[in-house]
Amino acid sequence: MAYAAFRSIGAYVPSSILTNEDLSKMVDTSDEWITKRTGIKERHIAAKDEFTSDMGAKAAQIAIERSGIDKTQIDMLVCATISPDYFCMPSTATIIATKLGLKNITAFDISAACTGFVYVLSIAKAFIESGMKKNILIIGAEKLSAITDYTDRGTCILFGDGAGAAVISATNNKDEAIIDIHTGADGEYADLLMTPNGGSGSAHDSLTQEASSCFMQMKGNETFKVAVKTLTKDVIDILEHNNIQSSQIKHFVPHQANLRIIKAVGDALKLQDEQVVLTVEKYGNTSGASIPMAINDIYEKGELKAGELMLLDAFGGGLTWGSALVPFSPLKK
Ligand code: ACO
């Protein structure tokens, strides 16, 4: 049986920065409020002509170069995004594939909001273990600034743009294998976090509505409470299921939505500060891109070494959630 190995990571962050000070000139908020309630100081914003696929392709290019796998060997590309280049079609994955010069591969998007990267990781694992594919490029890429209402202080302070990517490939060595992935969803909570207009369920005539009606809306406080409960249960379940202690986790990589949520989950697991990866301060919430961007951060700081165990944990619109136990298994040691 083939196993799935997490070979490499890459990320891209646009150069323009939107600080809390900048936001306090746009809506009734302050650096103090945002820092205290979220831990966010700044977020990066893509240029007007810079699309989700541009960021995804740049992150993917780095992940491919670091993987030691020739790009002609890549047989599938899956992109997690809730801010695709185009509504409905074509998928952002197919555009990224073309930008990378990848021909005749399977390519598609998935929509699982902030859990998107854990979902695409689970898809890659399943395709590889079934023997259908050998080298899969997974991407989380978001231009959330395009679907953010910059007059709504409850959401605009949270979100940023960016992309992260990883190469997952087949191995016969069980020690290199992704250990386990759990994913879940509950549409009962769909209204906590949604873009209510623009789709077939829209109350508006989709041909005449304004672009602004496709912005994200969130019941932040209710989402916060469900997030803490779900994220904590999620990681406890996957650790127990695999008989792994939290002390064995080298890097806990949670979705970067809010510092208070991450701290609550870390405390419940009795994690040490050095086990918890934090990027929320500088990138804000980049939804499906947040986990691979955070993994890339520790990789580029030289803190992620071959064989080290990562615990990924995500939660987002849908509602969706997921966790994964992933050893870092580069081909180039
Ligand atoms: N600046 C100043 N005051 C504000 C701001 C702001 N930016 N936003 C809200 N407030 C006010 C509210 O109006 C409210 O005022 P009131 O007491 O007079 O009514 C007060 O602050 C408290 O508001 P809450 O919404 O209760 O604030 P909370 O502490 O919950 O923080 C936040 C809000 C940061 C949004 C938090 O609830 C949160 O992080 N929620 C979870 C986000 C999340 O995890 N989402 C899932 C992933 S995202 C995805 O899937 C795309």
Short mmCIF file of C-alpha atoms and ligand atoms in Angstrom, two decimals:
data_model
loop_
_atom_site.label_atom_id
_atom_site.label_comp_id
_atom_site.label_asym_id
_atom_site.label_seq_id
_atom_site.Cartn_x
_atom_site.Cartn_y
_atom_site.Cartn_z
CA MET A 1 0.00 0.00 0.00
CA ALA A 2 1.20 3.52 -0.79
CA TYR A 3 1.35 6.10 1.99
CA ALA A 4 1.07 9.88 1.60
CA ALA A 5 4.07 12.01 2.64
CA PHE A 6 4.10 15.78 3.22
CA ARG A 7 7.20 16.69 1.17
CA SER A 8 7.44 20.47 0.99
CA ILE A 9 5.87 23.82 1.77
CA GLY A 10 5.79 27.24 0.08
CA ALA A 11 3.91 30.50 0.56
CA TYR A 12 3.36 33.90 -0.97
CA VAL A 13 2.27 37.09 0.74
CA PRO A 14 1.41 40.28 -1.20
CA SER A 15 3.61 43.26 -0.39
CA SER A 16 0.98 45.85 0.58
CA ILE A 17 0.23 45.99 4.33
CA LEU A 18 -2.99 47.19 5.98
CA THR A 19 -2.33 48.08 9.63
CA ASN A 20 -4.75 48.50 12.53
CA GLU A 21 -3.97 52.22 12.35
CA ASP A 22 -5.06 52.27 8.70
CA LEU A 23 -8.32 50.49 9.60
CA SER A 24 -9.03 52.92 12.43
CA LYS A 25 -9.22 55.64 9.76
CA MET A 26 -11.75 53.60 7.76
CA VAL A 27 -14.15 52.33 10.47
CA ASP A 28 -14.89 53.06 14.14
CA THR A 29 -12.19 50.88 15.70
CA SER A 30 -8.73 51.17 17.26
CA ASP A 31 -5.39 49.37 17.33
CA GLU A 32 -6.02 48.69 21.03
CA TRP A 33 -9.42 47.00 20.43
CA ILE A 34 -8.21 44.87 17.52
CA THR A 35 -5.01 43.80 19.31
CA LYS A 36 -6.82 42.93 22.54
CA ARG A 37 -9.72 41.04 20.93
CA THR A 38 -7.91 39.30 18.06
CA GLY A 39 -4.10 39.56 18.40
CA ILE A 40 -3.95 40.94 14.85
CA LYS A 41 -1.65 43.90 14.13
CA GLU A 42 -1.58 43.90 10.35
CA ARG A 43 -2.63 41.94 7.28
CA HIS A 44 -1.39 41.86 3.67
CA ILE A 45 -3.64 42.97 0.82
CA ALA A 46 -3.27 41.89 -2.82
CA ALA A 47 -3.01 44.46 -5.60
CA LYS A 48 -6.12 45.14 -7.65
CA ASP A 49 -4.78 43.16 -10.60
CA GLU A 50 -3.31 40.38 -8.44
CA PHE A 51 -5.70 37.42 -8.32
CA THR A 52 -6.05 34.41 -6.05
CA SER A 53 -4.52 32.27 -8.82
CA ASP A 54 -1.45 34.56 -9.03
CA MET A 55 -0.77 34.14 -5.32
CA GLY A 56 -1.53 30.41 -5.43
CA ALA A 57 0.83 29.89 -8.38
CA LYS A 58 3.67 31.76 -6.63
CA ALA A 59 3.29 29.70 -3.45
CA ALA A 60 3.04 26.49 -5.48
CA GLN A 61 6.17 27.29 -7.51
CA ILE A 62 8.17 27.52 -4.27
CA ALA A 63 6.65 24.30 -2.90
CA ILE A 64 7.53 22.45 -6.14
CA GLU A 65 11.13 23.76 -6.12
CA ARG A 66 11.59 22.69 -2.49
CA SER A 67 10.03 19.26 -3.04
CA GLY A 68 12.78 17.82 -5.22
CA ILE A 69 10.04 16.43 -7.46
CA ASP A 70 10.04 17.44 -11.12
CA LYS A 71 6.89 19.35 -11.99
CA THR A 72 6.18 16.94 -14.85
CA GLN A 73 5.59 14.26 -12.17
CA ILE A 74 2.70 16.19 -10.59
CA ASP A 75 -0.56 14.49 -11.53
CA MET A 76 -3.15 16.44 -9.57
CA LEU A 77 -3.71 19.96 -8.19
CA VAL A 78 -6.41 20.84 -5.66
CA CYS A 79 -7.00 24.41 -4.53
CA ALA A 80 -8.92 25.39 -1.40
CA THR A 81 -10.44 28.83 -1.75
CA ILE A 82 -13.55 30.85 -0.94
CA SER A 83 -12.31 33.77 -3.05
CA PRO A 84 -11.81 32.17 -6.48
CA ASP A 85 -10.76 34.25 -9.48
CA TYR A 86 -14.17 33.67 -11.06
CA PHE A 87 -17.59 32.88 -9.68
CA CYS A 88 -18.49 29.27 -10.62
CA MET A 89 -15.98 28.64 -13.43
CA PRO A 90 -13.28 28.16 -14.42
CA SER A 91 -11.84 26.82 -11.19
CA THR A 92 -8.86 28.64 -9.73
CA ALA A 93 -7.00 25.30 -9.74
CA THR A 94 -7.12 25.05 -13.54
CA ILE A 95 -5.84 28.62 -13.89
CA ILE A 96 -2.98 27.92 -11.46
CA ALA A 97 -2.11 24.72 -13.36
CA THR A 98 -1.79 26.72 -16.57
CA LYS A 99 0.29 29.45 -14.87
CA LEU A 100 2.66 26.71 -13.65
CA GLY A 101 2.80 25.01 -17.06
CA LEU A 102 1.22 21.82 -15.71
CA LYS A 103 -0.50 19.97 -18.54
CA ASN A 104 -3.07 17.15 -18.54
CA ILE A 105 -3.46 16.93 -14.80
CA THR A 106 -6.59 16.61 -12.66
CA ALA A 107 -7.37 20.06 -11.22
CA PHE A 108 -10.28 21.31 -9.13
CA ASP A 109 -11.24 23.66 -6.29
CA ILE A 110 -12.89 22.85 -3.00
CA SER A 111 -14.88 25.17 -0.74
CA ALA A 112 -14.49 24.56 2.99
CA ALA A 113 -13.58 28.09 4.13
CA CYS A 114 -10.87 28.17 6.79
CA THR A 115 -10.78 24.35 6.96
CA GLY A 116 -9.95 24.23 3.26
CA PHE A 117 -6.30 23.21 3.61
CA VAL A 118 -7.10 20.28 5.93
CA TYR A 119 -9.78 19.18 3.45
CA VAL A 120 -7.40 19.28 0.45
CA LEU A 121 -4.80 17.42 2.49
CA SER A 122 -7.34 14.68 3.20
CA ILE A 123 -8.22 14.49 -0.52
CA ALA A 124 -4.53 14.18 -1.45
CA LYS A 125 -4.01 11.46 1.17
CA ALA A 126 -7.00 9.46 -0.11
CA PHE A 127 -6.02 9.72 -3.80
CA ILE A 128 -2.45 8.64 -3.03
CA GLU A 129 -3.38 5.77 -0.71
CA SER A 130 -5.87 4.47 -3.31
CA GLY A 131 -3.07 4.42 -5.88
CA MET A 132 -4.90 6.79 -8.25
CA LYS A 133 -2.29 9.59 -8.03
CA LYS A 134 1.37 9.85 -7.00
CA ASN A 135 2.34 13.52 -6.59
CA ILE A 136 -0.32 16.05 -5.64
CA LEU A 137 0.02 19.81 -5.33
CA ILE A 138 -2.34 21.20 -2.71
CA ILE A 139 -2.93 24.92 -2.36
CA GLY A 140 -4.80 27.26 -0.03
CA ALA A 141 -5.12 30.68 -1.68
CA GLU A 142 -7.31 33.62 -0.76
CA LYS A 143 -7.95 37.17 -1.86
CA LEU A 144 -10.36 37.81 1.00
CA SER A 145 -10.03 41.57 0.51
CA ALA A 146 -12.22 41.06 -2.61
CA ILE A 147 -15.13 39.72 -0.52
CA THR A 148 -14.64 41.86 2.60
CA ASP A 149 -16.95 44.75 3.48
CA TYR A 150 -14.61 47.58 4.52
CA THR A 151 -17.51 49.42 6.18
CA ASP A 152 -18.19 46.51 8.59
CA ARG A 153 -15.84 46.75 11.58
CA GLY A 154 -16.94 43.30 12.78
CA THR A 155 -15.27 41.56 9.83
CA CYS A 156 -12.89 43.92 7.98
CA ILE A 157 -10.37 43.96 10.82
CA LEU A 158 -9.92 40.18 10.61
CA PHE A 159 -9.11 39.19 7.06
CA GLY A 160 -6.03 39.30 4.84
CA ASP A 161 -4.73 37.88 1.56
CA GLY A 162 -2.08 35.26 0.79
CA ALA A 163 -1.40 31.70 -0.33
CA GLY A 164 0.35 28.55 0.79
CA ALA A 165 1.06 25.28 -1.00
CA ALA A 166 2.47 21.83 -0.33
CA VAL A 167 3.53 18.81 -2.35
CA ILE A 168 2.17 15.48 -1.11
CA SER A 169 3.65 12.36 -2.66
CA ALA A 170 3.50 8.58 -2.47
CA THR A 171 5.95 6.67 -0.29
CA ASN A 172 6.39 3.06 0.82
CA ASN A 173 7.95 4.20 4.09
CA LYS A 174 5.28 4.22 6.81
CA ASP A 175 7.46 6.45 9.05
CA GLU A 176 7.06 9.26 6.48
CA ALA A 177 3.29 8.91 6.21
CA ILE A 178 0.58 11.38 7.20
CA ILE A 179 -0.80 9.60 10.26
CA ASP A 180 -4.46 10.60 10.30
CA ILE A 181 -6.90 13.31 9.22
CA HIS A 182 -10.35 13.98 10.66
CA THR A 183 -12.83 16.29 8.91
CA GLY A 184 -16.40 17.29 9.62
CA ALA A 185 -19.18 19.74 8.75
CA ASP A 186 -22.52 20.97 10.10
CA GLY A 187 -24.79 23.10 7.92
CA GLU A 188 -27.04 23.83 10.92
CA TYR A 189 -24.62 26.67 11.66
CA ALA A 190 -24.40 27.90 8.05
CA ASP A 191 -25.77 31.34 8.90
CA LEU A 192 -22.97 32.15 11.36
CA LEU A 193 -20.57 32.91 8.56
CA MET A 194 -21.67 33.35 4.98
CA THR A 195 -21.72 35.36 1.78
CA PRO A 196 -25.52 35.44 1.53
CA ASN A 197 -25.83 36.76 -2.01
CA GLY A 198 -24.52 35.93 -5.43
CA GLY A 199 -25.41 32.24 -5.64
CA SER A 200 -28.52 30.30 -6.69
CA GLY A 201 -29.89 30.69 -3.16
CA SER A 202 -29.59 34.46 -3.39
CA ALA A 203 -32.61 36.61 -2.58
CA HIS A 204 -31.47 39.05 -5.26
CA ASP A 205 -31.48 38.88 -9.00
CA SER A 206 -27.94 37.71 -9.60
CA LEU A 207 -27.71 39.68 -12.84
CA THR A 208 -28.50 43.04 -11.28
CA GLN A 209 -27.06 42.84 -7.80
CA GLU A 210 -24.08 44.91 -6.79
CA ALA A 211 -20.71 43.27 -6.24
CA SER A 212 -20.85 44.43 -2.62
CA SER A 213 -23.75 42.09 -1.90
CA CYS A 214 -21.31 39.15 -2.19
CA PHE A 215 -19.33 40.27 0.87
CA MET A 216 -18.81 38.02 3.89
CA GLN A 217 -21.07 38.41 6.91
CA MET A 218 -20.30 36.88 10.29
CA LYS A 219 -21.93 36.51 13.70
CA GLY A 220 -18.52 36.87 15.31
CA ASN A 221 -19.29 36.21 18.95
CA GLU A 222 -21.38 33.08 18.31
CA THR A 223 -18.77 31.82 15.84
CA PHE A 224 -16.08 32.41 18.48
CA LYS A 225 -17.80 30.16 21.03
CA VAL A 226 -18.43 27.31 18.55
CA ALA A 227 -14.85 27.66 17.27
CA VAL A 228 -13.23 27.17 20.69
CA LYS A 229 -15.44 24.17 21.50
CA THR A 230 -15.05 22.49 18.09
CA LEU A 231 -11.31 23.07 17.70
CA THR A 232 -10.60 21.70 21.16
CA LYS A 233 -12.77 18.59 20.71
CA ASP A 234 -11.25 18.04 17.29
CA VAL A 235 -7.65 17.84 18.47
CA ILE A 236 -8.45 15.83 21.60
CA ASP A 237 -10.29 13.28 19.40
CA ILE A 238 -7.49 12.86 16.87
CA LEU A 239 -4.80 12.57 19.57
CA GLU A 240 -6.79 9.99 21.54
CA HIS A 241 -7.71 8.05 18.40
CA ASN A 242 -4.02 7.69 17.54
CA ASN A 243 -2.78 7.25 21.11
CA ILE A 244 -0.55 10.31 20.85
CA GLN A 245 0.14 12.70 23.76
CA SER A 246 0.10 16.46 23.17
CA SER A 247 3.71 16.55 24.44
CA GLN A 248 4.70 14.50 21.35
CA ILE A 249 3.53 17.30 19.04
CA LYS A 250 6.45 19.45 17.91
CA HIS A 251 4.35 22.07 16.11
CA PHE A 252 0.68 22.78 16.76
CA VAL A 253 -0.46 24.68 13.65
CA PRO A 254 -3.98 26.02 14.19
CA HIS A 255 -6.02 28.08 11.75
CA GLN A 256 -5.02 31.68 12.48
CA ALA A 257 -8.37 33.38 13.16
CA ASN A 258 -7.97 34.89 16.59
CA LEU A 259 -5.19 34.74 19.20
CA ARG A 260 -7.73 34.21 22.00
CA ILE A 261 -9.20 31.14 20.23
CA ILE A 262 -5.72 29.68 19.67
CA LYS A 263 -4.71 30.30 23.31
CA ALA A 264 -7.91 28.67 24.61
CA VAL A 265 -7.26 25.53 22.55
CA GLY A 266 -3.55 25.49 23.48
CA ASP A 267 -4.43 25.76 27.19
CA ALA A 268 -6.99 22.94 26.93
CA LEU A 269 -4.28 20.73 25.42
CA LYS A 270 -1.69 21.94 27.99
CA LEU A 271 0.66 22.93 25.16
CA GLN A 272 3.85 24.91 25.82
CA ASP A 273 4.14 28.28 24.03
CA GLU A 274 7.00 26.98 21.87
CA GLN A 275 4.74 24.24 20.46
CA VAL A 276 2.14 26.72 19.17
CA VAL A 277 2.72 28.34 15.76
CA LEU A 278 1.42 31.92 15.59
CA THR A 279 1.22 34.16 12.54
CA VAL A 280 -2.13 35.84 13.20
CA GLU A 281 -0.39 39.04 14.36
CA LYS A 282 1.18 39.71 10.95
CA TYR A 283 -1.19 38.06 8.46
CA GLY A 284 -4.62 38.14 10.13
CA ASN A 285 -7.10 35.47 9.03
CA THR A 286 -6.31 34.25 5.51
CA SER A 287 -8.88 31.42 5.62
CA GLY A 288 -7.77 28.37 3.57
CA ALA A 289 -4.27 29.85 3.20
CA SER A 290 -3.61 30.37 6.89
CA ILE A 291 -2.31 26.91 7.87
CA PRO A 292 0.16 26.47 4.96
CA MET A 293 1.34 30.08 5.40
CA ALA A 294 2.00 29.30 9.09
CA ILE A 295 3.86 26.07 8.23
CA ASN A 296 5.95 28.03 5.72
CA ASP A 297 6.78 30.56 8.40
CA ILE A 298 8.39 27.98 10.70
CA TYR A 299 10.06 26.31 7.70
CA GLU A 300 11.69 29.58 6.60
CA LYS A 301 12.83 30.29 10.17
CA GLY A 302 14.59 26.90 10.15
CA GLU A 303 12.30 25.61 12.90
CA LEU A 304 10.68 22.77 10.92
CA LYS A 305 12.94 19.73 10.59
CA ALA A 306 12.51 16.38 8.85
CA GLY A 307 10.54 13.89 10.93
CA GLU A 308 8.97 16.47 13.24
CA LEU A 309 5.28 15.95 13.97
CA MET A 310 2.76 18.71 13.19
CA LEU A 311 -0.82 18.83 14.48
CA LEU A 312 -3.05 20.91 12.19
CA ASP A 313 -6.40 22.18 13.44
CA ALA A 314 -8.93 24.26 11.52
CA PHE A 315 -12.43 25.63 11.77
CA GLY A 316 -14.48 27.81 9.43
CA GLY A 317 -17.60 28.70 7.51
CA GLY A 318 -20.00 25.90 6.68
CA LEU A 319 -19.45 25.19 9.46
CA THR A 320 -16.49 22.96 8.72
CA TRP A 321 -13.66 21.63 10.85
CA GLY A 322 -10.69 19.33 10.57
CA SER A 323 -7.48 18.16 12.21
CA ALA A 324 -4.45 16.29 10.92
CA LEU A 325 -1.36 14.55 12.32
CA VAL A 326 1.41 15.19 9.82
CA PRO A 327 5.12 14.39 10.03
CA PHE A 328 7.28 16.67 7.87
CA SER A 329 8.88 14.26 5.38
CA PRO A 330 11.02 16.14 2.83
CA LEU A 331 12.90 14.19 0.14
CA LYS A 332 15.81 16.64 0.54
CA LYS A 333 16.94 16.21 4.16
N1 ACO B 1 -13.72 47.79 16.90
C1 ACO B 1 -14.34 48.23 18.01
N2 ACO B 1 -15.46 47.66 18.52
C2 ACO B 1 -15.96 46.58 17.85
C3 ACO B 1 -15.36 46.06 16.68
C4 ACO B 1 -14.20 46.71 16.19
N3 ACO B 1 -13.54 46.29 15.09
N4 ACO B 1 -16.08 45.00 16.26
C5 ACO B 1 -17.08 44.84 17.13
N5 ACO B 1 -17.03 45.80 18.09
C6 ACO B 1 -17.91 46.02 19.23
C7 ACO B 1 -19.28 45.41 19.03
O1 ACO B 1 -20.12 46.30 18.33
C8 ACO B 1 -19.72 45.19 20.47
O2 ACO B 1 -20.17 46.42 20.99
P1 ACO B 1 -21.40 46.46 22.05
O3 ACO B 1 -20.90 45.70 23.24
O4 ACO B 1 -21.56 47.92 22.28
O5 ACO B 1 -22.55 45.80 21.35
C9 ACO B 1 -18.43 44.83 21.19
O6 ACO B 1 -17.36 45.32 20.36
C10 ACO B 1 -18.23 43.34 21.41
O7 ACO B 1 -18.49 42.66 20.17
P2 ACO B 1 -18.30 41.11 20.03
O8 ACO B 1 -18.69 40.72 18.62
O9 ACO B 1 -18.97 40.42 21.18
O10 ACO B 1 -16.70 41.00 20.20
P3 ACO B 1 -15.82 39.71 20.34
O11 ACO B 1 -15.01 39.79 21.55
O12 ACO B 1 -16.62 38.45 20.12
O13 ACO B 1 -14.80 39.86 19.12
C11 ACO B 1 -14.45 38.90 16.92
C12 ACO B 1 -15.28 39.89 17.77
C13 ACO B 1 -13.01 39.37 16.91
C14 ACO B 1 -15.01 38.91 15.51
C15 ACO B 1 -14.53 37.49 17.55
O14 ACO B 1 -15.88 37.20 17.87
C16 ACO B 1 -14.02 36.38 16.65
O15 ACO B 1 -12.82 36.29 16.41
N6 ACO B 1 -14.89 35.48 16.19
C17 ACO B 1 -14.51 34.22 15.55
C18 ACO B 1 -13.98 34.40 14.15
C19 ACO B 1 -13.73 33.05 13.55
O16 ACO B 1 -13.07 32.20 14.13
N7 ACO B 1 -14.28 32.79 12.37
C20 ACO B 1 -14.18 31.48 11.76
C21 ACO B 1 -13.17 31.41 10.73
S1 ACO B 1 -13.37 32.61 9.47
C22 ACO B 1 -13.77 31.78 7.94
O17 ACO B 1 -14.15 30.64 7.93
C23 ACO B 1 -13.69 32.61 6.68
#
